[in-house]
Amino acid sequence: MTHTLTPTADPATEIDDIARLLTPAGERIADPDLDRWVKDVDAAALRDLYRDMVLVRRIDTEGVALQRQGQLALWPPCQGQEATQIGTARALRADDFVFPSYRETGVVYARGARPADFVLAWRGEEHSTYNPYEINTATQQIIIGAQTLHAVGYAMGIQRDGTDQAAVSYFGDGASSQGDVNEAMVFASSFRAPTVFVCTNNHWAISEPVAVQAKFPIAGRAPGFGIPSMRVDGNDVLACLAAMRWALDNARRGNGPAFIEAVTYRMGPHTTSDDPTRYRDKEEVESWRRRDPIARVEALLRAEGEFDDAFEAAVAADADALAAEVRAAAMGAVTREPLTVLDNVYAEPHAGLDEQRAWFGAYLDGFAPAEAATVGEAR
Amino acid sequence: MTHTLTPTADPATEIDDIARLLTPAGERIADPDLDRWVKDVDAAALRDLYRDMVLVRRIDTEGVALQRQGQLALWPPCQGQEATQIGTARALRADDFVFPSYRETGVVYARGARPADFVLAWRGEEHSTYNPYEINTATQQIIIGAQTLHAVGYAMGIQRDGTDQAAVSYFGDGASSQGDVNEAMVFASSFRAPTVFVCTNNHWAISEPVAVQAKFPIAGRAPGFGIPSMRVDGNDVLACLAAMRWALDNARRGNGPAFIEAVTYRMGPHTTSDDPTRYRDKEEVESWRRRDPIARVEALLRAEGEFDDAFEAAVAADADALAAEVRAAAMGAVTREPLTVLDNVYAEPHAGLDEQRAWFGAYLDGFAPAEAATVGEAR
Amino acid sequence: MTQLTMAKAINEGLRRAMADDPKVLVMGEDIGKLGGVFRITDGLLDQFGAQRVIDTPLAEAGIVGTAVGLAFRGYRPVVEIQFDGFVYPAFDQIVCQVAKLHYRTRGNVKMPITIRIPWAGGVGAAEHHSESPEAYFVHTSGLRVIAVSNPQDAYVALRQAIASDDPVVYFEPKRLYHTKGEVDLDLQLADAPPMGLARVVREGSDVTLLTYGSQVSIALDAATAAEDEGVSIEVIDLRSLSPVDYRTVTASVRKTGRVVVTHEAAREAGVGAELIASVTERCFHYLEAAPQRVTGHDIPYPPAKLEKHHVPDLDRILDAVDRVMDRPNSLSGLVEA
Amino acid sequence: MTQLTMAKAINEGLRRAMADDPKVLVMGEDIGKLGGVFRITDGLLDQFGAQRVIDTPLAEAGIVGTAVGLAFRGYRPVVEIQFDGFVYPAFDQIVCQVAKLHYRTRGNVKMPITIRIPWAGGVGAAEHHSESPEAYFVHTSGLRVIAVSNPQDAYVALRQAIASDDPVVYFEPKRLYHTKGEVDLDLQLADAPPMGLARVVREGSDVTLLTYGSQVSIALDAATAAEDEGVSIEVIDLRSLSPVDYRTVTASVRKTGRVVVTHEAAREAGVGAELIASVTERCFHYLEAAPQRVTGHDIPYPPAKLEKHHVPDLDRILDAVDRVMDRPNSLSGLVEA
Ligand SMILES: Cc1ncc(C[n+]2csc(CCOP(=O)(O)OP(=O)(O)O)c2C)c(N)n1
Ligand SMILES: Cc1ncc(C[n+]2csc(CCOP(=O)(O)OP(=O)(O)O)c2C)c(N)n1
Ligand SMILES: [Mg+2]
Ligand SMILES: [Mg+2]
């Protein structure tokens, strides 16, 4: 190293100095770092990735629609980020373990979430639905950055078990400012834990542009912690797949953590409660629309003669069917019984809470059957 | 930047690839980064630095002795770190503001602390003595890393006031793992705050070697946050002075933060309560004794014919006189009145605490005058 | 007097505090262009510029820690924590630094920091967005804790908090942000009752109902309902949780002899415990029945669809009133442990 | 039975828990070669190796956050926080993750994490090394909180905490680390009274004195001193602060009718408030005097030379006993607010 270290990287918003395999127009270009990781990806595999992304986008639009119709309390759109989510998640093995954040609809989809798993939490029925051990995916984290430490700890467990699995955390550009994320890099590096950090730089943390968090690319931080890092086009599903395979391979071979910054864009509002017109320009959004992650795979497939109307229609039909299931899961949700709010606080009996349960049960019983439906509302 | 970023720096314990102006043998060597910052340092100035370091070491040995004699509850020795502390602190202006940690005896000395300021807190009489505004130095921080954020915030205040001061935080290699320190770098970079991070890598955080915190040099982290960084020989007072002048100049010229990792060694135990023989080898300590920061300045001065017995004796006498004052401050300390434990919790009246004061005063008064001396002890 | 929502009243409080004192800054996540997720800082960036309305990186320890540094430098930062559940990353800076620096420095360094927290539930929000962490701060010596229940108090207490040389944690019930009320924006702080005083919001003679924040209006509804049943309830809005205005509280309890406390936060070691312990210590011989608590259960905040079974409502309060009045109630059937 | 210091009893508890269950890990700062700053993990590194005795980087959120991940993976991490005052950087991970994950995941993910905290004052330490943060954790639903007072309880409760599928915050009074007592190391957990039970450590008939941790021995001294003055004090060591064993507590209070609570932590919204509120709710008609609290003042922990004026001592407890017995005491002269 030189004695004086000067930050030499490009500004955070410089989006062209990134690893890429597909141009926005859908041309397949070579990249010395990435090519070797996607040699096996043939047209069929590309079509699968296309289909995944279309389905995720469809879930997302359904989520927005359900929220608008009052079926959900909130929805955090992931439109624009499908390539990042699908590309990285499809590189995983089923027995890897993922710690996603609230916006990783596509990751959770790829891990095997069922229709209800996308909506019951946003409807306010549950804090989470799926059993993390069934799809090897933790509950989607809301506390910004906290899950990165969980992934590192899980990876330390993998090390102790001597398997070649990996633990992966997903988090945003905003999250990169949190102490937890930096501590996670320290721990991962110190213990050489088999973990991958996937930072989705979608340019915004609610209303704050990424430049509030970082004047230089976020990917540039990891090497300082001793973690190899890659900055990849997050709207290029092939590049995301390749980068993730590189990172996972690094972990499986005992080389410890790796870091991926996927540069993409949040096309929608932060959540359905947000009004992005207050803080960002239409032009910026439009410029990113021209980099659409789905369109570029479609263009490539078309150019290769691997995309026709029948395929498109079949995927659209699958997407609509899935959306219908998601909708049905939301509409058909049945709210739990009042007394169940006291369930699962502890794994073992707890005298204090058990007493509260007895009281609350008696209290609820005190309402005449006719009134039972309005328990908890004004009498 | 390249797409794949690989950590390329040397292992944390590689101590020769650092910026240096004085070899362990006391030879003055050239360094392209540093030379320009110490052109004005003549023999008289070097002798002052020598004197400072001798005095700090003398305070330190007095602190240890006072603790052994039961006059202090604890003492955190800084022996070995005098060049880091004096070199950096002597680069400061009086109107800069410093946020030191518990081990920065030399920094606090250089800022103008009085004899009592070194001992009353370690004696348990006060949490702190000096008024931070009198010597522009915050209370020495015990919560690892917390002060780095304070320095950044203070620097943000400087920016708003439009002056060319700087705010400086001192912290250890262990502290570099804390979330706060990393958040401080994020904020400093984001706001271009006029602050200097001085990381004293003394190789140990209590019993943990620096390799537990960092597999690569800590100085390598700052550039990832967009902060220029320098790794300097922390036992070379001239290099520390130069590095700090570079960093302060950067801040004063509106370029924002800079980071210095001073590579040095904690010659003593973590504190007087610690037993370092449990976790480190004698040989390591001895090898560092050969790099002593004071000896190398003496060697240089001798070579230049600027160091004679009279000077040495005069400095020793000054050191002994200061130590005597420190000792007198410790031995002469008078413990505050019991009721004063309730002072200064709030700046303004607080009904709850005022009531407690009334009660506690009455309670204390309830002991007969003869008993007053044993208030609070078993009756 | 103007009719304002609580959100607007707080916004005006910030605006006027900033206009009056150039040392007042606001900082937090999304408080600039967006005006905060609740629009509480709306318009401040335009009026005061980015040097005084600071969109910070996404890191709460960083926000509070840099506010400490700004306070060292003589500024009076007003920090916005985006939601109640996101204050915990800043807990160390609040407990070890903000609360203790004045004590540590023997009064030399003041920490005039106001920490604004959009607070508590009842708004159908996702996990971590409906927390009631006030007891943590009440238990922390060195802090003052304010919880407001209406636009006028919100305005006045905020201005007092900012003017105070002590750190103040200031809780804003999200559920009331859009509730309107009369606000006297021209009120001089010198003329307002000092920060820390409770207020009797409804007089009564049988039961003292102690509460704060968004529970105040529910308590008032309960008092109205109880009146129909012949029970006269005195409702006290505590307004300050640290210190508590025990003069007002004990005067009421000595009159009624019966106490119910209600809050959303969990019961165990909550603010209600402190109130009952203190009232019992101070008014033991006046008490005619065991004081009762109506609180959230000792559970993590539940999913939104179930929150109405967690947050105390009119029925739960009336049940507790029945308990202190020794009428048939939910405990009647249960054997006491 | 062996005579062991509390430090050694805890060390043995860790050793045997690790020997019995390969999923048990210990992690923290300086716990490896050094054996911890209090030597509680002494010898464990040699016996179990660096994979199970993990010296971590210096970051408490990191320690607890990675412990959460290890628990996800089926491990049972025992975390050492070096001193009470250093738990706050981990507060977010403890409150939002450790305490809530079982609830959040509807019981699918267990968090069998034990958080060991060398605790409280009386040892002449520097700032931040004498904190009593237990109320923060008692107020946090989803956690269990244990505070031990002697080697035998320390050993048993630690093993129970580690065996529990729930997260446990386990407080070890530093001041008692070198106090010796009989310990039955071969006790089978199945034979031990379940975690969470209080214990009557001295029987008495006039006053119930509730306490925990290092205050237990001071309470016993006070009971002895009171006996000379003709007052019979029943001392209860709560041992578990969440849940509290109210069966044992109320049985005593119904017998004595008088209650004093003592702890080192600040008074406002402390554990004592909870105890008095609950006892008053449960035993109101048995109470003959207002329950009294003897606590630290509502101040940051003072400098070591002054700590004896902060931590409740025998005199302060006896003064409170005088108050509940309606004898002349420190309040006699004061007008009640
Ligand atoms: C600790 C914490 N602080 C604040 C928030 C509020 N919040 C939710 S999302 C968000 C922005 C996150 O930005 P980023 O990490 O870039 O993720 P993105 O939303 O863009 O996917 C904020 C501030 C939170 N959830 N947790
Ligand atoms: C938040 C926090 N955690 C733990 C400690 C206990 N502790 C005091 S000093 C220390 C080691 C610090 O190492 P380093 O940062 O390298 O500074 P040094 O002691 O070497 O000067 C530790 C763990 C603390 N003071 N604060
Ligand atoms: Mg983002
Ligand atoms: Mg160190």
PDB file of C-alpha atoms and ligand atoms in Angstrom, chain B residues 172-174 200 202 204-205, ligand 4:
ATOM      1  CA  GLY B 172      -7.918   2.945  19.268  1.00  0.00           C
ATOM      2  CA  ASP B 173      -7.508   0.012  16.948  1.00  0.00           C
ATOM      3  CA  GLY B 174     -10.202  -1.804  18.907  1.00  0.00           C
ATOM      4  CA  THR B 200      -3.923   4.890  17.573  1.00  0.00           C
ATOM      5  CA  ASN B 202      -1.217   0.219  19.583  1.00  0.00           C
ATOM      6  CA  TRP B 204      -3.896  -4.385  21.371  1.00  0.00           C
ATOM      7  CA  ALA B 205      -7.438  -3.895  22.578  1.00  0.00           C
TER       8      ALA B 205
HETATM    9 MG    MG E   4      -5.481  -0.504  21.106  1.00  0.00          MG
END
